[in-house]
XYZ file of C-alpha atoms in Angstrom:
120
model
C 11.115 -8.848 2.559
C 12.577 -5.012 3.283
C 10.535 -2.900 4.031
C 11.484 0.568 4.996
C 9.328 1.793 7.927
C 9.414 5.653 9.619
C 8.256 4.911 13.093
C 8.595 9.378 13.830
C 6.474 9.516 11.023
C 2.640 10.532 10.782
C 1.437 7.700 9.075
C 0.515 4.624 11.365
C 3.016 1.881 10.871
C -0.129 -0.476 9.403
C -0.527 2.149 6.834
C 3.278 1.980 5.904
C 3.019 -1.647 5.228
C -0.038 -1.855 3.310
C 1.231 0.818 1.255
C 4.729 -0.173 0.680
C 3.396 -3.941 -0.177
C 0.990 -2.012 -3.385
C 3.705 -0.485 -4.300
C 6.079 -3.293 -4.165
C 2.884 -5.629 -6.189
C 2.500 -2.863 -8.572
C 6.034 -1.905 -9.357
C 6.484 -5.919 -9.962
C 8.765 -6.641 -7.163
C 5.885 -9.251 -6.033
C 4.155 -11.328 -8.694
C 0.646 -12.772 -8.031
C 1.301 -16.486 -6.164
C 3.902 -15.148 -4.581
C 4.179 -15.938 -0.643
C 4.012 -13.101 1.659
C 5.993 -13.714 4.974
C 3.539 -15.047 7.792
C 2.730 -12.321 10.331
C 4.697 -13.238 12.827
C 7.569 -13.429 10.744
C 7.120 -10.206 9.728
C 6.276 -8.553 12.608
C 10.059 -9.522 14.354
C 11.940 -8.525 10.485
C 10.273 -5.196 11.281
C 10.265 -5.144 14.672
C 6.973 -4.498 15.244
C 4.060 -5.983 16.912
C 2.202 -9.024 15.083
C -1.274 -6.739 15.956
C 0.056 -3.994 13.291
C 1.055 -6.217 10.834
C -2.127 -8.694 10.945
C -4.174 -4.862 10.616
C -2.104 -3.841 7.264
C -2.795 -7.854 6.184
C -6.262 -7.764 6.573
C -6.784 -4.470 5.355
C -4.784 -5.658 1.514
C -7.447 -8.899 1.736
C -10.220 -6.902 2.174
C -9.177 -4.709 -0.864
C -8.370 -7.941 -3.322
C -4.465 -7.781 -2.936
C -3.807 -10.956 -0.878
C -5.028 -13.623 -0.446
C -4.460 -16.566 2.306
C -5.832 -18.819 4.386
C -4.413 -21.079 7.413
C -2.771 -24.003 5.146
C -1.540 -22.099 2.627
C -0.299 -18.858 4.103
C -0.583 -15.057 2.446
C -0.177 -14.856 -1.111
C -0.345 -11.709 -3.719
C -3.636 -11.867 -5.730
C -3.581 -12.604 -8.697
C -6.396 -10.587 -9.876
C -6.978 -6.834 -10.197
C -8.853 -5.073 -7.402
C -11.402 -2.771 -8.778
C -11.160 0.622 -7.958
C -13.479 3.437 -9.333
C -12.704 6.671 -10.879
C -14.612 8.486 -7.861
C -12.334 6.230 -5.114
C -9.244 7.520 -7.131
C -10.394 11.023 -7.098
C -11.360 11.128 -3.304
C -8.146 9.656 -2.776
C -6.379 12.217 -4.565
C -8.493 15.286 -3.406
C -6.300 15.445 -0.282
C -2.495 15.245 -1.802
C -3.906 17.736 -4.745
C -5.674 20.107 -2.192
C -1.766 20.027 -0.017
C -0.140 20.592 -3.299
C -2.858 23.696 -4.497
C -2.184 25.405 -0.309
C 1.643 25.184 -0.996
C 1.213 26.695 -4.310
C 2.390 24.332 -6.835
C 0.666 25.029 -10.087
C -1.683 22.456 -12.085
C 0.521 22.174 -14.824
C 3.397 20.736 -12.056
C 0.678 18.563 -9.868
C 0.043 16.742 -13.441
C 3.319 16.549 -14.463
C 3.962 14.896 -10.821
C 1.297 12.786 -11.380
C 2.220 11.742 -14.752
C 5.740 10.490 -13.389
C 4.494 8.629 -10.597
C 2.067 7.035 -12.557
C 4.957 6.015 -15.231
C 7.598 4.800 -12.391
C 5.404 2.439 -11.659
């Protein structure tokens, strides 16, 4: 599995894999069944430590986008996670309010938004 971590960036390293793992799920580059690589395993393809990895793991299980268990290893849900139009909208209030204080217009944010939502 590649995935493309920025260890000067902002973002904890956790927070790059869980994110980079919906994307990959949503975008259809992992299919529901499909085995995840076990944390260790991960953690030395990445080179980082197994503690990061196992935090970015737990956090997709507790949010419905793995599953796994001992036997069986990590595997990409195969159902939907629900998510409700108030979490999408305080998740959003943050990018949007960035976007508003650099003074991109409304018309542009949506036009962004439309495309992301469409690459996907």
């Amino acid at each position: 599995m590649l995935l493309q971590l920025d260890f000067a960036a902002e973002t904890p390293i956790y927070r790059q894999i869980h994110d980079q793992l919906i994307l990959g799920i949503a975008e259809g580059h992992l299919l529901p069944g499909e085995k995840l690589p076990a944390i260790r395993a991960l953690a030395n393809e990445t080179g980082v430590n197994m503690m990061t990895v196992n935090k970015a793991y737990q956090l997709l299980k507790q949010e419905g986008y793995i599953t796994g268990d001992r036997r069986g290893g990590t595997v990409v849900s195969g159902k939907t996670p629900e998510m409700s139009e108030k979490s999408v909208l305080d998740d959003l209030r943050l990018p949007a309010a960035s976007a508003k204080l650099a003074g991109m217009s409304l018309k542009t944010w949506l036009g962004l938004c439309e495309k992301a939502f469409r690459g996907i």
